[in-house]
Coordinates of C-alpha atoms in Angstrom, one line a residue:
M1303 CA -0.2 0.1 0.0
S1304 CA 3.0 2.3 0.3
E1305 CA 4.2 2.5 -3.3
P1306 CA 5.7 5.8 -3.8
V1307 CA 3.4 8.3 -5.5
G1308 CA 4.7 10.6 -8.2
G1309 CA 3.0 12.6 -10.7
C1310 CA 0.3 11.4 -13.0
R1311 CA 2.0 10.9 -16.6
R1312 CA -0.1 11.3 -19.7
P1313 CA -1.9 8.3 -20.8
R1314 CA -0.3 6.1 -23.3
T1315 CA -1.3 3.1 -25.6
A1316 CA -4.7 1.8 -24.4
V1317 CA -4.7 -1.9 -23.3
S1318 CA -7.4 -4.3 -24.2
E1319 CA -9.0 -7.0 -22.1
A1320 CA -6.9 -10.0 -23.7
E1321 CA -3.6 -7.9 -23.4
V1322 CA -4.4 -7.4 -19.5
E1323 CA -4.8 -11.0 -19.1
A1324 CA -1.7 -11.8 -20.9
I1325 CA 0.5 -9.1 -19.2
V1326 CA -1.0 -10.2 -15.6
R1327 CA -0.4 -14.0 -16.5
G1328 CA 3.3 -13.1 -17.5
I1329 CA 4.1 -10.8 -14.5
A1330 CA 2.5 -12.6 -11.5
F1331 CA 4.3 -15.6 -11.1
K1332 CA 8.2 -15.7 -12.1
T1333 CA 8.8 -19.3 -11.7
G1334 CA 12.3 -20.7 -10.9
P1335 CA 14.2 -22.1 -8.1
P1336 CA 13.7 -20.3 -4.7
R1337 CA 16.6 -18.1 -4.1
R1338 CA 15.6 -14.9 -2.8
L1339 CA 13.8 -13.7 0.3
G1340 CA 12.4 -10.4 1.5
V1341 CA 10.7 -8.7 4.3
E1342 CA 8.5 -5.4 4.7
V1343 CA 8.3 -4.4 8.4
E1344 CA 5.7 -1.8 9.3
W1345 CA 5.5 0.2 12.6
L1346 CA 3.3 2.5 14.6
V1347 CA 5.2 5.7 15.8
H1348 CA 4.4 6.8 19.2
E1349 CA 5.8 9.3 21.6
L1350 CA 8.6 7.9 23.8
R1351 CA 7.5 9.8 26.8
D1352 CA 3.8 8.9 26.6
P1353 CA 2.5 6.5 24.0
R1354 CA -1.0 7.7 24.6
L1355 CA -0.3 11.1 23.2
P1356 CA -1.2 11.7 19.7
V1357 CA 2.1 12.4 17.5
T1358 CA 1.4 15.8 15.6
T1359 CA 1.8 16.4 12.1
E1360 CA 4.5 18.6 12.8
R1361 CA 6.5 16.2 14.9
L1362 CA 6.3 13.6 12.1
D1363 CA 7.2 16.2 9.5
A1364 CA 10.5 16.9 11.3
A1365 CA 11.7 13.3 12.3
Y1366 CA 10.7 12.3 8.8
A1367 CA 12.7 14.9 7.0
A1368 CA 15.6 13.8 9.4
L1369 CA 15.4 10.3 7.9
E1370 CA 15.9 11.5 4.5
S1371 CA 19.6 11.9 4.9
V1372 CA 20.0 8.5 6.6
P1373 CA 21.8 6.0 4.3
L1374 CA 19.8 2.8 4.3
K1375 CA 19.7 -0.4 2.2
S1376 CA 16.1 -0.8 2.7
A1377 CA 13.5 1.3 1.0
L1378 CA 11.8 3.7 3.6
T1379 CA 8.3 4.6 2.8
V1380 CA 5.5 6.4 5.2
E1381 CA 1.9 4.9 5.3
P1382 CA -1.3 7.1 5.4
G1383 CA -1.3 7.5 9.1
G1384 CA 2.2 8.2 9.6
Q1385 CA 3.3 4.7 10.1
L1386 CA 6.8 3.8 8.8
E1387 CA 7.8 0.8 6.6
L1388 CA 11.1 -0.6 5.7
S1389 CA 11.1 -3.0 2.6
S1390 CA 14.3 -5.0 2.4
P1391 CA 16.0 -5.6 -1.1
P1392 CA 15.8 -9.1 -2.2
A1393 CA 18.3 -11.1 0.0
A1394 CA 20.3 -14.3 -1.1
S1395 CA 19.8 -15.8 2.5
L1396 CA 17.8 -15.4 5.9
T1397 CA 20.9 -14.2 7.4
E1398 CA 21.4 -11.4 4.8
A1399 CA 17.7 -10.3 5.2
V1400 CA 17.9 -10.2 8.9
D1401 CA 21.4 -8.2 8.9
T1402 CA 20.2 -5.7 6.3
V1403 CA 17.0 -4.9 8.1
S1404 CA 18.3 -4.8 11.6
A1405 CA 21.1 -2.4 10.6
D1406 CA 18.5 -0.2 9.1
L1407 CA 16.2 -0.5 11.9
D1408 CA 18.9 0.8 14.2
A1409 CA 19.7 3.7 12.1
V1410 CA 15.9 4.8 12.0
R1411 CA 15.5 4.2 15.6
A1412 CA 18.4 6.4 16.4
V1413 CA 17.0 9.3 14.5
L1414 CA 13.5 8.9 16.0
R1415 CA 14.8 8.6 19.4
A1416 CA 16.6 11.8 19.3
D1417 CA 13.3 13.5 18.4
G1418 CA 11.5 11.8 21.2
L1419 CA 9.7 9.2 19.0
V1420 CA 9.7 5.2 19.1
L1421 CA 8.9 2.7 16.6
V1422 CA 6.1 0.3 18.1
G1423 CA 5.2 -3.3 17.0
L1424 CA 1.6 -3.8 17.2
G1425 CA -0.7 -5.0 14.5
H1426 CA -3.5 -2.1 15.2
E1427 CA -3.0 1.3 17.1
P1428 CA -4.5 0.3 20.7
G1429 CA -5.8 3.8 21.5
E1430 CA -7.5 6.3 19.4
L1431 CA -6.9 6.1 15.5
P1432 CA -4.4 8.8 14.3
R1433 CA -5.5 11.4 11.9
R1434 CA -4.6 10.8 8.2
Y1435 CA -0.9 12.0 7.9
L1436 CA -0.4 11.8 4.2
R1437 CA -2.6 14.2 2.0
Q1438 CA -1.9 12.8 -1.6
P1439 CA -4.6 12.1 -4.5
R1440 CA -3.6 8.3 -4.1
Y1441 CA -5.0 8.5 -0.3
D1442 CA -7.7 10.7 -1.0
A1443 CA -9.1 8.4 -3.4
M1444 CA -8.3 5.3 -1.5
E1445 CA -10.3 6.7 1.5
S1446 CA -13.4 7.7 -0.5
A1447 CA -13.2 4.3 -2.0
L1448 CA -13.0 2.3 1.0
D1449 CA -15.5 4.5 2.9
R1450 CA -18.3 2.8 0.7
A1451 CA -17.8 -0.4 2.8
G1452 CA -17.9 1.5 6.1
P1453 CA -15.2 2.8 8.6
A1454 CA -12.8 -0.4 8.5
G1455 CA -11.0 1.3 5.5
R1456 CA -9.8 4.2 7.6
S1457 CA -8.6 2.0 10.5
M1458 CA -6.7 -0.1 7.9
M1459 CA -5.1 2.8 6.3
R1460 CA -4.1 5.1 9.5
G1461 CA -3.8 2.5 12.3
T1462 CA -2.4 -0.8 11.2
A1463 CA 1.1 -2.4 10.9
S1464 CA 2.4 -5.8 9.8
V1465 CA 5.1 -8.2 8.8
Q1466 CA 5.2 -8.8 5.3
V1467 CA 7.3 -12.0 4.0
C1468 CA 8.1 -11.9 0.3
L1469 CA 9.0 -15.4 -1.4
D1470 CA 10.1 -16.7 -4.8
A1471 CA 7.2 -18.1 -6.6
G1472 CA 8.9 -21.5 -6.9
H1473 CA 9.6 -24.1 -9.5
E1474 CA 7.3 -24.3 -12.8
E1475 CA 7.3 -27.9 -12.3
P1476 CA 5.2 -29.8 -9.6
G1477 CA 6.8 -30.8 -6.4
P1478 CA 7.1 -29.4 -2.8
L1479 CA 8.8 -26.2 -4.2
G1480 CA 6.5 -25.8 -7.2
H1481 CA 4.7 -22.5 -7.6
V1482 CA 1.3 -24.3 -7.6
R1483 CA 2.1 -26.0 -4.2
R1484 CA 3.7 -22.8 -2.8
W1485 CA 0.6 -20.7 -3.9
W1486 CA -1.8 -23.3 -2.2
L1487 CA 0.6 -23.6 1.1
A1488 CA 0.6 -19.8 1.3
H1489 CA -3.2 -19.6 1.7
R1490 CA -3.5 -22.6 3.9
I1491 CA -0.8 -21.7 6.2
G1492 CA -1.9 -18.1 6.3
P1493 CA -4.6 -18.9 9.0
V1494 CA -1.7 -20.4 11.1
L1495 CA 0.4 -17.4 10.9
V1496 CA -2.5 -15.1 11.7
A1497 CA -3.2 -17.1 14.8
A1498 CA 0.5 -17.7 15.8
F1499 CA 1.4 -14.0 15.3
A1500 CA -1.9 -12.1 16.4
N1501 CA -0.8 -9.0 18.2
S1502 CA -3.6 -6.4 17.8
P1503 CA -6.6 -7.2 20.3
L1504 CA -7.1 -3.7 21.3
A1505 CA -8.6 -0.4 19.6
G1506 CA -10.1 2.6 21.1
G1507 CA -8.4 1.7 24.4
R1508 CA -10.4 -1.5 24.8
P1509 CA -10.3 -5.1 23.8
T1510 CA -12.4 -5.7 20.4
G1511 CA -12.9 -9.4 20.9
W1512 CA -10.5 -10.2 18.2
R1513 CA -6.8 -11.2 18.8
S1514 CA -6.0 -9.8 15.5
T1515 CA -8.1 -6.7 14.8
R1516 CA -5.7 -5.8 12.1
Q1517 CA -6.7 -8.9 10.1
L1518 CA -10.5 -8.2 11.0
R1519 CA -10.2 -4.6 9.5
W1520 CA -8.8 -6.1 6.4
E1521 CA -11.5 -8.5 5.9
E1522 CA -14.1 -5.9 6.7
I1523 CA -13.0 -3.7 3.6
G1524 CA -14.5 -6.3 1.5
A1525 CA -13.6 -9.3 -0.7
D1526 CA -13.4 -7.2 -4.0
R1527 CA -10.7 -5.2 -2.6
A1528 CA -8.9 -7.4 0.1
G1529 CA -10.1 -11.0 -0.8
G1530 CA -8.2 -13.6 -2.9
P1531 CA -9.2 -15.8 -5.9
P1532 CA -10.2 -19.1 -5.8
L1533 CA -7.5 -21.8 -5.5
D1534 CA -7.0 -24.1 -8.4
T1535 CA -4.1 -25.5 -10.7
D1536 CA -3.8 -22.5 -12.7
P1537 CA -2.9 -19.6 -10.2
A1538 CA -1.7 -17.2 -12.9
G1539 CA -4.9 -17.4 -15.0
T1540 CA -7.1 -17.3 -11.9
W1541 CA -5.3 -14.2 -10.7
A1542 CA -5.3 -12.5 -13.9
R1543 CA -9.5 -13.0 -13.9
H1544 CA -9.4 -11.8 -10.5
V1545 CA -7.5 -8.6 -11.5
L1546 CA -10.0 -8.0 -14.4
D1547 CA -13.0 -8.4 -12.3
A1548 CA -11.7 -6.3 -9.4
P1549 CA -13.3 -2.7 -9.1
V1550 CA -11.2 0.1 -10.1
M1551 CA -10.3 2.1 -7.3
C1552 CA -9.8 5.4 -9.2
V1553 CA -9.0 7.0 -12.4
R1554 CA -6.0 9.3 -12.1
R1555 CA -5.9 12.6 -13.5
E1556 CA -3.0 15.2 -13.9
T1557 CA -4.8 17.8 -12.1
G1558 CA -7.5 18.1 -9.4
P1559 CA -9.1 15.1 -7.6
W1560 CA -9.0 11.6 -9.0
E1561 CA -12.1 10.2 -10.1
V1562 CA -13.5 7.3 -7.9
P1563 CA -15.9 5.3 -10.0
A1564 CA -18.6 3.0 -8.2
G1565 CA -18.6 -0.6 -9.4
L1566 CA -16.3 -0.2 -12.5
T1567 CA -14.0 -3.3 -12.9
F1568 CA -11.0 -3.2 -15.0
R1569 CA -12.5 -5.7 -17.4
E1570 CA -15.6 -3.4 -17.9
W1571 CA -13.0 -0.3 -18.1
T1572 CA -11.1 -2.1 -20.9
R1573 CA -14.6 -2.5 -22.8
S1574 CA -16.1 0.8 -22.3
R1575 CA -12.9 2.8 -22.3
S1576 CA -14.8 5.5 -20.2
P1577 CA -14.1 8.0 -18.6
R1578 CA -10.9 7.3 -20.9
A1579 CA -9.1 4.2 -22.2
P1580 CA -7.0 2.4 -19.6
T1581 CA -3.3 2.1 -20.1
T1582 CA -0.8 -0.3 -19.0
E1583 CA 0.2 2.2 -16.5
D1584 CA -3.4 2.2 -15.1
L1585 CA -3.1 -1.7 -14.9
D1586 CA 0.2 -1.4 -12.9
Y1587 CA -1.5 1.0 -10.5
H1588 CA -4.7 -1.2 -10.4
L1589 CA -2.4 -4.0 -9.2
T1590 CA -1.2 -1.8 -6.3
T1591 CA -4.6 -1.4 -5.0
L1592 CA -5.7 -5.1 -4.5
F1593 CA -4.8 -6.3 -0.9
P1594 CA -5.2 -10.1 -0.7
P1595 CA -3.6 -11.8 2.0
V1596 CA -1.3 -13.3 -0.6
R1597 CA -0.5 -11.0 -3.3
P1598 CA 1.6 -12.4 -6.7
R1599 CA 4.1 -9.8 -7.7
G1600 CA 6.3 -11.9 -9.7
H1601 CA 7.0 -13.3 -6.1
L1602 CA 4.5 -14.2 -3.4
E1603 CA 4.0 -11.4 -0.8
L1604 CA 2.6 -12.8 2.3
R1605 CA 0.4 -9.9 4.1
M1606 CA -1.5 -11.6 7.0
I1607 CA 1.1 -11.3 9.8
D1608 CA 0.8 -8.5 12.6
A1609 CA 3.6 -6.5 13.5
Q1610 CA 5.5 -8.0 16.4
P1611 CA 6.5 -6.7 19.9
G1612 CA 9.9 -5.8 20.5
D1613 CA 12.8 -4.6 18.4
D1614 CA 13.5 -7.9 16.8
G1615 CA 10.2 -9.6 17.0
W1616 CA 9.9 -9.4 13.4
I1617 CA 12.6 -11.8 13.0
V1618 CA 10.7 -14.9 14.1
P1619 CA 7.8 -14.8 11.5
L1620 CA 10.4 -14.1 8.7
A1621 CA 12.5 -17.0 9.8
V1622 CA 9.4 -19.4 10.4
T1623 CA 8.0 -18.5 7.0
A1624 CA 11.1 -18.8 5.2
A1625 CA 12.0 -22.2 6.6
L1626 CA 8.3 -23.5 5.8
F1627 CA 8.6 -22.5 2.2
D1628 CA 12.3 -22.9 1.2
D1629 CA 13.3 -26.2 2.8
P1630 CA 11.7 -29.1 1.0
E1631 CA 11.3 -31.4 4.2
A1632 CA 9.7 -28.8 6.3
T1633 CA 7.6 -27.6 3.4
E1634 CA 6.3 -31.1 3.0
T1635 CA 5.5 -31.4 6.8
A1636 CA 3.8 -28.0 6.8
Y1637 CA 1.6 -29.2 3.8
R1638 CA 0.5 -32.3 5.7
A1639 CA -0.1 -30.3 8.9
V1640 CA -2.4 -27.5 7.3
K1641 CA -4.1 -29.9 4.6
P1642 CA -7.0 -30.8 7.0
L1643 CA -7.7 -27.2 7.7
A1644 CA -8.9 -26.6 4.1
E1645 CA -12.3 -28.0 5.1
R1646 CA -12.9 -25.2 7.4
T1647 CA -12.9 -22.8 4.6
G1648 CA -16.0 -23.8 3.2
G1649 CA -14.6 -23.7 -0.5
R1650 CA -14.5 -19.6 0.0
P1651 CA -11.5 -17.9 -0.9
A1652 CA -9.4 -16.2 1.9
P1653 CA -9.8 -14.3 4.0
H1654 CA -13.7 -14.3 3.8
N1655 CA -14.2 -17.6 5.1
P1656 CA -14.6 -19.3 8.8
L1657 CA -11.0 -20.5 8.9
W1658 CA -9.5 -17.2 8.6
R1659 CA -12.0 -15.7 10.7
D1660 CA -11.4 -18.2 13.5
A1661 CA -7.7 -17.3 13.2
A1662 CA -8.1 -13.8 13.7
R1663 CA -10.7 -14.0 16.5
L1664 CA -9.3 -17.0 18.6
G1665 CA -5.7 -17.2 17.8
L1666 CA -4.1 -20.4 19.1
T1667 CA -6.8 -21.1 21.5
D1668 CA -8.4 -22.9 18.5
P1669 CA -7.4 -26.5 18.8
E1670 CA -6.9 -27.3 15.3
L1671 CA -4.9 -24.2 14.6
R1672 CA -2.8 -24.6 17.7
E1673 CA -1.9 -28.0 16.7
A1674 CA -1.0 -27.2 13.2
A1675 CA 1.2 -24.4 14.5
A1676 CA 3.0 -26.6 16.8
V1677 CA 3.9 -29.0 14.1
C1678 CA 5.0 -26.2 11.6
F1679 CA 7.2 -24.4 14.3
A1680 CA 8.9 -27.6 15.1
A1681 CA 9.5 -28.2 11.2
A1682 CA 10.9 -24.4 10.9
L1683 CA 13.2 -25.0 13.9
G1684 CA 14.5 -28.1 12.4
A1685 CA 15.0 -26.5 8.9
L1686 CA 16.7 -23.2 10.0
P1687 CA 20.2 -24.9 10.4
R1688 CA 19.8 -26.2 6.9
L1689 CA 19.1 -22.6 5.8
G1690 CA 22.3 -21.3 7.5
A1691 CA 20.4 -19.5 10.0
R1692 CA 22.4 -18.0 13.1
T1693 CA 22.1 -19.5 16.6
A1694 CA 20.4 -16.3 17.6
V1695 CA 17.6 -16.6 15.0
T1696 CA 17.0 -20.3 16.0
D1697 CA 16.9 -19.7 19.7
A1698 CA 14.5 -16.8 19.0
V1699 CA 12.0 -19.2 17.3
A1700 CA 12.6 -21.9 20.0
A1701 CA 11.7 -19.3 22.6
Y1702 CA 8.5 -18.1 20.6
L1703 CA 7.6 -21.9 20.3
D1704 CA 7.9 -22.5 24.2
R1705 CA 6.5 -19.0 25.1
F1706 CA 3.3 -19.0 22.8
V1707 CA 2.9 -21.8 20.6
S1708 CA 3.2 -24.8 22.8
R1709 CA 0.7 -22.9 25.3
G1710 CA -1.9 -22.1 22.8
R1711 CA -1.2 -18.2 23.1
C1712 CA -0.1 -15.4 20.8
P1713 CA 1.4 -11.9 21.7
A1714 CA -2.3 -10.7 22.0
D1715 CA -3.0 -12.9 24.9
N1716 CA -0.2 -10.9 26.9
L1717 CA -1.9 -7.6 25.9
L1718 CA -5.3 -8.9 27.1
D1719 CA -3.9 -10.4 30.5
G1720 CA -4.6 -7.7 33.1
P1721 CA -1.6 -7.0 35.9
D1722 CA -3.8 -9.2 38.4
G1723 CA -4.0 -11.9 35.9
T1724 CA -7.5 -11.4 35.0
R1725 CA -8.8 -11.1 31.3
R1726 CA -9.7 -7.7 30.2
P1727 CA -13.3 -7.4 28.9
P1728 CA -14.1 -6.7 25.4
S1729 CA -15.8 -3.7 24.3
G1730 CA -18.6 -5.7 22.5
K1731 CA -18.6 -3.1 19.4
D1732 CA -16.4 -5.5 17.2
I1733 CA -17.8 -8.8 18.4
P1734 CA -20.2 -10.2 15.6
S1735 CA -23.6 -11.2 16.8

């Protein structure tokens, strides 16, 4: 959601429906041996002296201006509510990815600390929702489009943060590391990752009744914007059709507000060519406005993990996910562990089905998700040495397995536990009837 926003260039050659399908098929899955790994870490930004105080626009302006001169290997972008995101360059190993992002985070934290600000690892703002920080045509149009589905869009834009893991699509041919298997596994292991790393049970200062309120907000903005396609043996073709049938968020203009059409799919746009004919640039932009939990962008972008507590909490979901996808033995183990969960989807795409909803609401108190998570974490722990992971990384995964997974807990449970060991009552407003 944080792709840099530049000026709107003049339309180029119009693109047809058939051309769109061919383009998307060609770019969505770049098959080959899994060799590269990436991670995008989003953070809420709070006042160091009192996290309950809102951070003013002026304070964010000054801090972010100071960050512009900091040399980083990762791309640094700002989200609509002022959240910060670091996107690593593609790494040749888990160790390289961890080292790059860790060094960049150290540099960013030092600048923010000098300004009295701190990065906070939570999936959803626990207090009052910040005002929108970015005032750009893209986000004006996004807010208008998402408002049609209710208030969840504003919460998603302004108050959520995640750990997004980027993996190569996989081999063309079948097998544990084949792209069809990895596409399927990403959607079936996604609820396990939601449940195991849920870290956003609060909003407006009260429990919402969901361990991952962030995932709830994504679901609430609707299947047409945040849903995935059905799973079949032709992921590229299915995704291309999904892209064509998804609603256009906006039609960009060089001057003035961008148009926000109601109910216009990209397929319909290529046929009607109104309010103007769409171009390949419009298609590229359209792809950035679709937010399924697994997004194919040449590689696979896993978008379902809440931001994690602590300076280095993001390393555990990165390591676990990398191990489960890039080590053939761990991949087979994970595949067998999550396969029975498919029955709970009711045949509906992610995340708008009962399995994903239970993962966000119940976390690892769900017995089947807890069992699958325990198997997957153990498999990842065994695979990490084969991937060349350092002892510190394997120790962090082992500690997480012992502290949370083995006990049927997630970080959200720590936030919900009162100082006297009692459970904080939910507000009720986000609990479905």
